[in-house]
Tab-separated table of N, CA and C in Angstrom:
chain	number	residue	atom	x	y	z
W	1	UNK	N	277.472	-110.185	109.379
W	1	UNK	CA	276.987	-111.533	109.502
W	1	UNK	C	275.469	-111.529	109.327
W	2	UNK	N	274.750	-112.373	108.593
W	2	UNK	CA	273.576	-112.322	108.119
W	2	UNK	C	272.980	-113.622	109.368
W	3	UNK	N	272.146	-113.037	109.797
W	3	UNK	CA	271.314	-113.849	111.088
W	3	UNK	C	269.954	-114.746	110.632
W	4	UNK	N	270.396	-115.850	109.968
W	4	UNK	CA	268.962	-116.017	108.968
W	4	UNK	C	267.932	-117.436	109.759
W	5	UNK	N	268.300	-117.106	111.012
W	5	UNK	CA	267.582	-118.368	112.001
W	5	UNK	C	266.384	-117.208	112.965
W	6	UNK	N	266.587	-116.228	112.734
W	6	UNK	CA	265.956	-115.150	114.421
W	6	UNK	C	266.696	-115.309	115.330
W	7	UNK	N	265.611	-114.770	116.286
W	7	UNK	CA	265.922	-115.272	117.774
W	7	UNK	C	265.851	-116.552	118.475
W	8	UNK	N	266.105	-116.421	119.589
W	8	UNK	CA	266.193	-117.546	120.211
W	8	UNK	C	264.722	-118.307	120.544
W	9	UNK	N	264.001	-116.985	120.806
W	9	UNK	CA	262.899	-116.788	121.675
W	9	UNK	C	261.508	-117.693	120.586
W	10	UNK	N	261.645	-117.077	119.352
W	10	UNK	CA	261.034	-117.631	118.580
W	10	UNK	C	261.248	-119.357	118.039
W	11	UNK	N	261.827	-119.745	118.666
W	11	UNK	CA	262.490	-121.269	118.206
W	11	UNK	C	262.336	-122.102	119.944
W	12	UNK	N	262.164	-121.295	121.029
W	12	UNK	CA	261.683	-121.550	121.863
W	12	UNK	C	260.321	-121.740	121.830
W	13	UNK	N	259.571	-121.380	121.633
W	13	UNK	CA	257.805	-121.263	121.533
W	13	UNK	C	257.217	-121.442	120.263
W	14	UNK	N	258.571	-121.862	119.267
W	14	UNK	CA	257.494	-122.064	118.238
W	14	UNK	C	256.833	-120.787	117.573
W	15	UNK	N	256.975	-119.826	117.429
W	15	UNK	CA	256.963	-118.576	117.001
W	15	UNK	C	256.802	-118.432	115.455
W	16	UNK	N	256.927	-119.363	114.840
W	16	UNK	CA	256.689	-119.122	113.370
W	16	UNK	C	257.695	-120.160	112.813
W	17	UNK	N	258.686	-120.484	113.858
W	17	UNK	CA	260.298	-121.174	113.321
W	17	UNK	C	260.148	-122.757	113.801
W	18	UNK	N	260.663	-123.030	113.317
W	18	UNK	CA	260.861	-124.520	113.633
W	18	UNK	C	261.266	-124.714	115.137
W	19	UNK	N	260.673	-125.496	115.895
W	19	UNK	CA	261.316	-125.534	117.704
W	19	UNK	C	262.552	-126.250	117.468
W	20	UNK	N	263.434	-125.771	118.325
W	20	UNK	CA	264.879	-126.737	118.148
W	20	UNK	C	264.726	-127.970	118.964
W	21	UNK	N	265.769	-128.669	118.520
W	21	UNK	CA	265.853	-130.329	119.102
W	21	UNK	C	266.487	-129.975	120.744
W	22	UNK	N	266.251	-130.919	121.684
W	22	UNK	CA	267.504	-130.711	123.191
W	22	UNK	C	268.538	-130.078	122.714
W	23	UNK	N	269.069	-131.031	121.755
W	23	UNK	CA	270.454	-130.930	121.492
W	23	UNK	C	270.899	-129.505	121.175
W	24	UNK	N	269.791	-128.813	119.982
W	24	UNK	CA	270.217	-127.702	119.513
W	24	UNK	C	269.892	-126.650	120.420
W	25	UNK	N	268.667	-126.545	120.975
W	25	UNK	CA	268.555	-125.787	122.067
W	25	UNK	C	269.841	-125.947	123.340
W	26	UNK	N	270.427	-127.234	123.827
W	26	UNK	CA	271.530	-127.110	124.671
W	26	UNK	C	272.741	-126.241	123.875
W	27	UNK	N	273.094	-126.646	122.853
W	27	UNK	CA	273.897	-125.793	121.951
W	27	UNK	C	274.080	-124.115	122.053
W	28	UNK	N	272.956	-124.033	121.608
W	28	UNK	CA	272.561	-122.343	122.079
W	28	UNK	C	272.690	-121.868	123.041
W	29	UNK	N	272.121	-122.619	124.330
W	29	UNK	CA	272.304	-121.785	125.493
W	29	UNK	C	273.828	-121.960	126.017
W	30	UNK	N	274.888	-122.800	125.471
W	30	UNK	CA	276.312	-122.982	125.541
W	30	UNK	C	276.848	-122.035	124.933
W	31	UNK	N	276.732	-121.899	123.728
W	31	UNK	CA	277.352	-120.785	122.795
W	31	UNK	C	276.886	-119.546	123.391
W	32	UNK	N	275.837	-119.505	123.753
W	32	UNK	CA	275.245	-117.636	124.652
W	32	UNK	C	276.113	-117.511	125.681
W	33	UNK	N	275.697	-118.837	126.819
W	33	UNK	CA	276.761	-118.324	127.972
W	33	UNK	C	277.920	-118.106	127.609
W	34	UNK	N	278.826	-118.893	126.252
W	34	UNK	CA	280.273	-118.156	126.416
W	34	UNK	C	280.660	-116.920	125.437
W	35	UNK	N	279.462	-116.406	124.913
W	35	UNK	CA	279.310	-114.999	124.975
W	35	UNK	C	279.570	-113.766	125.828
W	36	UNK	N	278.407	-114.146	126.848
W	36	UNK	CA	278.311	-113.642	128.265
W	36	UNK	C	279.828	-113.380	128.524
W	37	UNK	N	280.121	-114.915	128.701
W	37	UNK	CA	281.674	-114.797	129.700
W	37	UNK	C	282.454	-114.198	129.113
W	38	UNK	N	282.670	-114.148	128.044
W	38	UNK	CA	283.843	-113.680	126.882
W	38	UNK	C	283.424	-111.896	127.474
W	39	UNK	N	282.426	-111.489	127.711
W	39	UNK	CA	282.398	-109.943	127.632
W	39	UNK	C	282.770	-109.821	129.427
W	40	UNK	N	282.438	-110.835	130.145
W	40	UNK	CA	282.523	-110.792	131.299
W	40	UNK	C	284.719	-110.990	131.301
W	41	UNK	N	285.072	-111.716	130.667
W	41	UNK	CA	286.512	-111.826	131.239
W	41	UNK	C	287.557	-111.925	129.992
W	42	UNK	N	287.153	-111.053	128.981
W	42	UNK	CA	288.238	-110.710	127.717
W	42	UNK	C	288.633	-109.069	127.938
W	43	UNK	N	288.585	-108.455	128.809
W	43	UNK	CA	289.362	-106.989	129.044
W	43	UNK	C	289.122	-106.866	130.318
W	44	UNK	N	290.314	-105.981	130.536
W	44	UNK	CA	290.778	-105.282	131.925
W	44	UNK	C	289.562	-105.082	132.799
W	45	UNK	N	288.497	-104.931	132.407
W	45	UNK	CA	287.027	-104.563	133.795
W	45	UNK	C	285.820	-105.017	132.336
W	46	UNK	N	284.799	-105.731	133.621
W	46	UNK	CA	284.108	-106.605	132.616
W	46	UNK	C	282.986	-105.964	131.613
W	47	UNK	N	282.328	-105.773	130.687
W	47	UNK	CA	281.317	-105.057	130.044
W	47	UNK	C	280.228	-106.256	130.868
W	48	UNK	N	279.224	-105.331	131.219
W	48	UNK	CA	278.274	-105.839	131.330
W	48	UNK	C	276.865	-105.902	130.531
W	49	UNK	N	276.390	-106.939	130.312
W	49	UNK	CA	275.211	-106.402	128.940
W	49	UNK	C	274.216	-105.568	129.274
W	50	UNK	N	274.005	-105.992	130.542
W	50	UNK	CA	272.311	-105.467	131.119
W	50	UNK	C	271.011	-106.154	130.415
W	51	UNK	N	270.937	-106.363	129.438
W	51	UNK	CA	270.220	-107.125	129.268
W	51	UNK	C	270.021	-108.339	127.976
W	52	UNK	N	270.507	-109.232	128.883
W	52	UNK	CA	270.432	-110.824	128.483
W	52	UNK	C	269.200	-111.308	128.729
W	53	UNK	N	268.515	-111.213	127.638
W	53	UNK	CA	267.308	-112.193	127.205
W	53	UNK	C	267.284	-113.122	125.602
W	54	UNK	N	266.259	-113.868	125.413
W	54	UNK	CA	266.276	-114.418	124.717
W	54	UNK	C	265.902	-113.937	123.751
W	55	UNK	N	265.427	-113.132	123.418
W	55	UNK	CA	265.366	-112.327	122.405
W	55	UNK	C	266.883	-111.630	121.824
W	56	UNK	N	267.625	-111.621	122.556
W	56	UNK	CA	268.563	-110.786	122.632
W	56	UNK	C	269.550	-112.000	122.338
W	57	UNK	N	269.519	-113.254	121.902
W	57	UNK	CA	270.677	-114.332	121.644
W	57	UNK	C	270.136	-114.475	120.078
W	58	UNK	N	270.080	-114.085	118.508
W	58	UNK	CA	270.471	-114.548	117.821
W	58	UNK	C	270.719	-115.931	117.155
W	59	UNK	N	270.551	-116.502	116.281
W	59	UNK	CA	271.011	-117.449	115.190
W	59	UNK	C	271.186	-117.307	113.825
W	60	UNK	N	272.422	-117.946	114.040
W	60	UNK	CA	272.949	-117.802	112.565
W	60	UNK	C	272.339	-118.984	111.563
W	61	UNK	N	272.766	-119.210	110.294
W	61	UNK	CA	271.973	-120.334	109.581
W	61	UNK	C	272.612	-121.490	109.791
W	62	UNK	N	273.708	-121.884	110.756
W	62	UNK	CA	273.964	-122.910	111.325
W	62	UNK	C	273.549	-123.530	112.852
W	63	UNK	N	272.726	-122.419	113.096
W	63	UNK	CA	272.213	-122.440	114.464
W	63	UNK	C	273.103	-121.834	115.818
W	64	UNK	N	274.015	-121.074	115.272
W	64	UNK	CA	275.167	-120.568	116.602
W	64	UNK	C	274.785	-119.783	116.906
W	65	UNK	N	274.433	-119.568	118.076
W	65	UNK	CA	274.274	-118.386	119.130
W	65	UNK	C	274.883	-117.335	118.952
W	66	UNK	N	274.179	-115.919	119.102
W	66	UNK	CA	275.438	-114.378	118.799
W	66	UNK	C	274.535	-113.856	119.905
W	67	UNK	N	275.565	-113.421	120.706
W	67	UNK	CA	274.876	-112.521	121.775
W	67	UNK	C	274.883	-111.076	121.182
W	68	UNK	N	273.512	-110.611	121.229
W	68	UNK	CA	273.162	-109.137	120.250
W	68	UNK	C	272.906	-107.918	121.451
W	69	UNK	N	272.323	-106.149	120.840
W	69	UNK	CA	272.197	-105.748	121.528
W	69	UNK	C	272.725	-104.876	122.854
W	70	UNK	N	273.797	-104.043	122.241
W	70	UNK	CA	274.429	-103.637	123.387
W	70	UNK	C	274.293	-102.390	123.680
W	71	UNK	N	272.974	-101.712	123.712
W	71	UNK	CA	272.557	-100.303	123.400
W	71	UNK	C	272.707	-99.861	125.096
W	72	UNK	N	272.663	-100.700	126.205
W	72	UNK	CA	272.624	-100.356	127.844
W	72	UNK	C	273.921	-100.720	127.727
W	73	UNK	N	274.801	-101.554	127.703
W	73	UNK	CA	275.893	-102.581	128.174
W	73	UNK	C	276.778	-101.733	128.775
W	74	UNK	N	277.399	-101.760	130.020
W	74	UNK	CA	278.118	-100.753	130.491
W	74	UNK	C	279.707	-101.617	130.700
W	75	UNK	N	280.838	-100.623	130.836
W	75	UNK	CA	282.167	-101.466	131.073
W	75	UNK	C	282.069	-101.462	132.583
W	76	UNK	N	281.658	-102.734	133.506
W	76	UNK	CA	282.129	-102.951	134.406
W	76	UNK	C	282.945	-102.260	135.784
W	77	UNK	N	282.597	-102.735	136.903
W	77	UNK	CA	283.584	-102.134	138.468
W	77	UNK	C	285.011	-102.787	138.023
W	78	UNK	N	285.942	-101.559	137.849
W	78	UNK	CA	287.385	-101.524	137.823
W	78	UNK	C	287.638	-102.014	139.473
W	79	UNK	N	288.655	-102.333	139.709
W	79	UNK	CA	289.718	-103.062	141.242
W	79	UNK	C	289.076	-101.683	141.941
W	80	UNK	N	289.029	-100.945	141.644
W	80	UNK	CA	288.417	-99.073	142.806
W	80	UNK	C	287.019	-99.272	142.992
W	81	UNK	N	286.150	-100.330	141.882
W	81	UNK	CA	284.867	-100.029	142.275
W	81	UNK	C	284.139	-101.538	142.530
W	82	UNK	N	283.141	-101.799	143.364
W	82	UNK	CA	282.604	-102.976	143.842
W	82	UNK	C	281.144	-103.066	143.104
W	83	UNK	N	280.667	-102.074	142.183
W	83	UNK	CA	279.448	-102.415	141.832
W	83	UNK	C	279.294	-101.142	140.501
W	84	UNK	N	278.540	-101.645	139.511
W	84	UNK	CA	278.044	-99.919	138.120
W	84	UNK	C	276.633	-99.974	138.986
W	85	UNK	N	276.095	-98.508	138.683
W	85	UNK	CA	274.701	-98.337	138.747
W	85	UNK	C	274.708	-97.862	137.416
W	86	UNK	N	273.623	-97.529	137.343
W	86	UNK	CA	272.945	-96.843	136.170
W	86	UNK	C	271.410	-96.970	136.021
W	87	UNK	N	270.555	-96.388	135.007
W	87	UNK	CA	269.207	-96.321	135.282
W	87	UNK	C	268.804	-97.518	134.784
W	88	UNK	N	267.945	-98.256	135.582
W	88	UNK	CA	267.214	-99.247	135.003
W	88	UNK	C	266.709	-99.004	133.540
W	89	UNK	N	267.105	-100.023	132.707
W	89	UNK	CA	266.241	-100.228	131.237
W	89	UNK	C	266.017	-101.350	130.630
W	90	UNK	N	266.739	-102.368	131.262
W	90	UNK	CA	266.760	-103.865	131.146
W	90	UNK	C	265.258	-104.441	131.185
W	91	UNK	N	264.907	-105.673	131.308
W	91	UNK	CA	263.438	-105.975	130.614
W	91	UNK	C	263.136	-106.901	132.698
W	92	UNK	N	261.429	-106.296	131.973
W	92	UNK	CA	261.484	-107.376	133.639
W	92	UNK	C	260.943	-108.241	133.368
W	93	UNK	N	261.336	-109.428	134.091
W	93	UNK	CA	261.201	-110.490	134.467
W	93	UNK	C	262.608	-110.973	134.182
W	94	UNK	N	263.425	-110.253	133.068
W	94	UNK	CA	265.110	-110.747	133.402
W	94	UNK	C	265.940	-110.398	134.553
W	95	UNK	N	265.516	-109.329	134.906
W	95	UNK	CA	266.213	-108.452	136.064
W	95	UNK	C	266.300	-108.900	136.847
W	96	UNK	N	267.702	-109.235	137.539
W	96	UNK	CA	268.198	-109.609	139.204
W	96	UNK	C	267.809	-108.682	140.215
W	97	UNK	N	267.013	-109.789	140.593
W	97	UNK	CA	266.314	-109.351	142.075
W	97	UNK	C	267.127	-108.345	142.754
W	98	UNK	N	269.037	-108.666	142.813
W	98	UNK	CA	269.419	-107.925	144.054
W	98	UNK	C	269.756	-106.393	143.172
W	99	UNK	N	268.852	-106.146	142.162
W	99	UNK	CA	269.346	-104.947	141.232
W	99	UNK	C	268.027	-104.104	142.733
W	100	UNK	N	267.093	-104.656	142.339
W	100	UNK	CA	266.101	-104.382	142.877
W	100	UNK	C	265.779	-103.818	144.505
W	101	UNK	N	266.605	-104.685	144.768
W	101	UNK	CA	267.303	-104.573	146.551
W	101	UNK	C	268.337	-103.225	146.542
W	102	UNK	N	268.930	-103.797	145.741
W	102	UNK	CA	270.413	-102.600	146.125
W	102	UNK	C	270.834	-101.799	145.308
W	103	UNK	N	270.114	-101.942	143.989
W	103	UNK	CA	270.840	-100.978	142.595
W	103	UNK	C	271.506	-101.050	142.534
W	104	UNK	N	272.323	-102.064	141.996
W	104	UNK	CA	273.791	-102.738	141.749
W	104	UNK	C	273.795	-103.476	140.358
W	105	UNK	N	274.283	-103.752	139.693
W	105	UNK	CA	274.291	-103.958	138.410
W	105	UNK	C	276.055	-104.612	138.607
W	106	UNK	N	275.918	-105.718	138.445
W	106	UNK	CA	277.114	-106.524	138.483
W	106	UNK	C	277.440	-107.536	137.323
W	107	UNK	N	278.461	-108.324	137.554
W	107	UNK	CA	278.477	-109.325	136.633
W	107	UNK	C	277.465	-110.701	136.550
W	108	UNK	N	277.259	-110.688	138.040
W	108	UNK	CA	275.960	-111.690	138.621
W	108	UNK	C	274.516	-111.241	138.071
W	109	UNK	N	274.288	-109.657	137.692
W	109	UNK	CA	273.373	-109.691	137.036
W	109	UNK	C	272.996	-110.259	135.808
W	110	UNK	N	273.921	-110.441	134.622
W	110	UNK	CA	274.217	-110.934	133.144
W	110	UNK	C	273.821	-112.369	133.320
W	111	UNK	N	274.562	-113.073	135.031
W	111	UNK	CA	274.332	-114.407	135.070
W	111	UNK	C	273.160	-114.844	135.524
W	112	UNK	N	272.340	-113.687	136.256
W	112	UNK	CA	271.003	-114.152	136.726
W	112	UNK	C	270.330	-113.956	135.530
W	113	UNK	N	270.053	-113.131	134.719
W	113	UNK	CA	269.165	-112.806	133.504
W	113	UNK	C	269.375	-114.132	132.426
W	114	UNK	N	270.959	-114.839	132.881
W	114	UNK	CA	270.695	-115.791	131.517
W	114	UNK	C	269.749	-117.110	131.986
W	115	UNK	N	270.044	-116.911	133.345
W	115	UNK	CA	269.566	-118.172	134.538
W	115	UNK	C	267.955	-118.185	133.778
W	116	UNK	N	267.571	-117.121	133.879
W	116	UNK	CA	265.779	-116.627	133.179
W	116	UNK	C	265.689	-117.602	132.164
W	117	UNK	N	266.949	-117.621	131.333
W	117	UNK	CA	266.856	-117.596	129.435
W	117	UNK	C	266.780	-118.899	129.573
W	118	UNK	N	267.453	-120.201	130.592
W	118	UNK	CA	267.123	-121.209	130.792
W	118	UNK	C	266.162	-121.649	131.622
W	119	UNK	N	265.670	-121.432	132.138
W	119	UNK	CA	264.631	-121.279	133.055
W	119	UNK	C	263.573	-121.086	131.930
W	120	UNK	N	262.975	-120.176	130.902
W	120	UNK	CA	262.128	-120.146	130.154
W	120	UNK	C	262.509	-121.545	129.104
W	121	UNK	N	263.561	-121.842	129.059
W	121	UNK	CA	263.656	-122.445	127.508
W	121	UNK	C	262.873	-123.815	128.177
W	122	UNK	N	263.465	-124.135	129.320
W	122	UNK	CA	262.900	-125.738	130.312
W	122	UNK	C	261.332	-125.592	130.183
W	123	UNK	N	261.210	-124.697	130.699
W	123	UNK	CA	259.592	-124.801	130.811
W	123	UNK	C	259.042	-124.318	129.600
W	124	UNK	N	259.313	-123.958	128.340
W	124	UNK	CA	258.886	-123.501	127.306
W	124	UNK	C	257.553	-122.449	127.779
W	125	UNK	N	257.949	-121.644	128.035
W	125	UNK	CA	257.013	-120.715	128.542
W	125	UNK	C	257.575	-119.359	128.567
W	126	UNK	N	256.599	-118.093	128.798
W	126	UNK	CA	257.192	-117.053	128.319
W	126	UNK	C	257.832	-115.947	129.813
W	127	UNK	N	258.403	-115.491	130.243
W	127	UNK	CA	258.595	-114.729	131.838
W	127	UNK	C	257.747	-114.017	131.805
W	128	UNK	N	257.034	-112.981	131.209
W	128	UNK	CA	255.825	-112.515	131.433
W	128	UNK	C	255.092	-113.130	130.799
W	129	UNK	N	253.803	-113.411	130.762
W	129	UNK	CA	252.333	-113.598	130.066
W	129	UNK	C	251.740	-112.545	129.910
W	130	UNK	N	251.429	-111.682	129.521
W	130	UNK	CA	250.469	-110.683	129.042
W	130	UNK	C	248.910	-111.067	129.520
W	131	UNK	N	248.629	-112.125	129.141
W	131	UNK	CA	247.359	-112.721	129.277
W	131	UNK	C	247.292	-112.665	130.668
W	132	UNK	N	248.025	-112.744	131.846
W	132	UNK	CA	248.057	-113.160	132.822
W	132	UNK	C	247.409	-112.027	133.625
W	133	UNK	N	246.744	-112.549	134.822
W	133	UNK	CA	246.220	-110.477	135.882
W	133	UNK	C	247.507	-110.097	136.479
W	134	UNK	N	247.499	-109.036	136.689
W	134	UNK	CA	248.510	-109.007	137.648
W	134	UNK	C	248.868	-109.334	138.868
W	135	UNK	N	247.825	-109.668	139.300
W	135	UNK	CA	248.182	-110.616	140.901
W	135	UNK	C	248.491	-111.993	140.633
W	136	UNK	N	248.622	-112.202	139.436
W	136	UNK	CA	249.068	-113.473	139.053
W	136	UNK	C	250.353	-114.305	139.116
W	137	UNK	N	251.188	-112.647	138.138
W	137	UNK	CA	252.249	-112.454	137.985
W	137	UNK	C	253.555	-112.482	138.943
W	138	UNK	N	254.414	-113.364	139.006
W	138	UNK	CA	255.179	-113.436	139.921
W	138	UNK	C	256.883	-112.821	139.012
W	139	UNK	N	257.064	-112.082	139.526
W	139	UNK	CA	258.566	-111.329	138.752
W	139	UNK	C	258.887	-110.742	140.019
């Protein structure tokens, strides 16, 4: 499949691409989440992405969302297990707090990281700033 829109991220901020309309931006973040879910509840124990960002959602030249990127994505706690670990590599400012707390890597993580992806698109703004000091920075 030829991806001839970018990312998401760039159509968020204006990045070189045309900014999308509500409409098309609501579109996208619909078609991502049932990405998400589709990996979250189409086999026996859920894949998890690890990291859902906006960079990481794709467009096609009709504007449909492809959730990309599955170089971390792990298969999910089987009915025997209540949580995956694994080493952090996911991006910060997507990362669920309770990864942070407890080193747990769940399905709630995929859903907090997309929570970010809307959360940035509302405020058209970026989760880190670079520009920013670091006592600035709230992540």
């Amino acid at each position: 499949m030829y991806i001839i829109q970018g990312v998401t991220r760039s159509h968020f901020y204006g990045y070189g691409l045309p900014t999308l309309s509500w409409k098309q931006s609501l579109n996208v973040c619909i078609e991502a989440s049932r990405g998400r879910h589709f990996l979250h509840t189409s086999y026996v124990t859920p894949v998890i992405h690890h990291d859902v960002k906006s960079v990481n959602i794709l467009l096609d030249g009709n504007l449909n969302a492809i959730v990309v990127y599955f170089g971390i994505s792990r298969i999910g706690p089987n009915e025997d297990q209540t949580r995956v670990s694994t080493v952090v590599k996911d991006t910060v400012g997507y990362r669920d707090s309770r990864y942070s707390m407890r080193e747990k890597f769940m399905e709630k993580s995929d859903v907090n990281s997309f929570g970010v992806v809307l959360i940035e698109k509302l405020y058209v703004s970026p989760v880190i700033d670079p520009i920013l000091l670091s006592d600035e920075i709230n992540c």
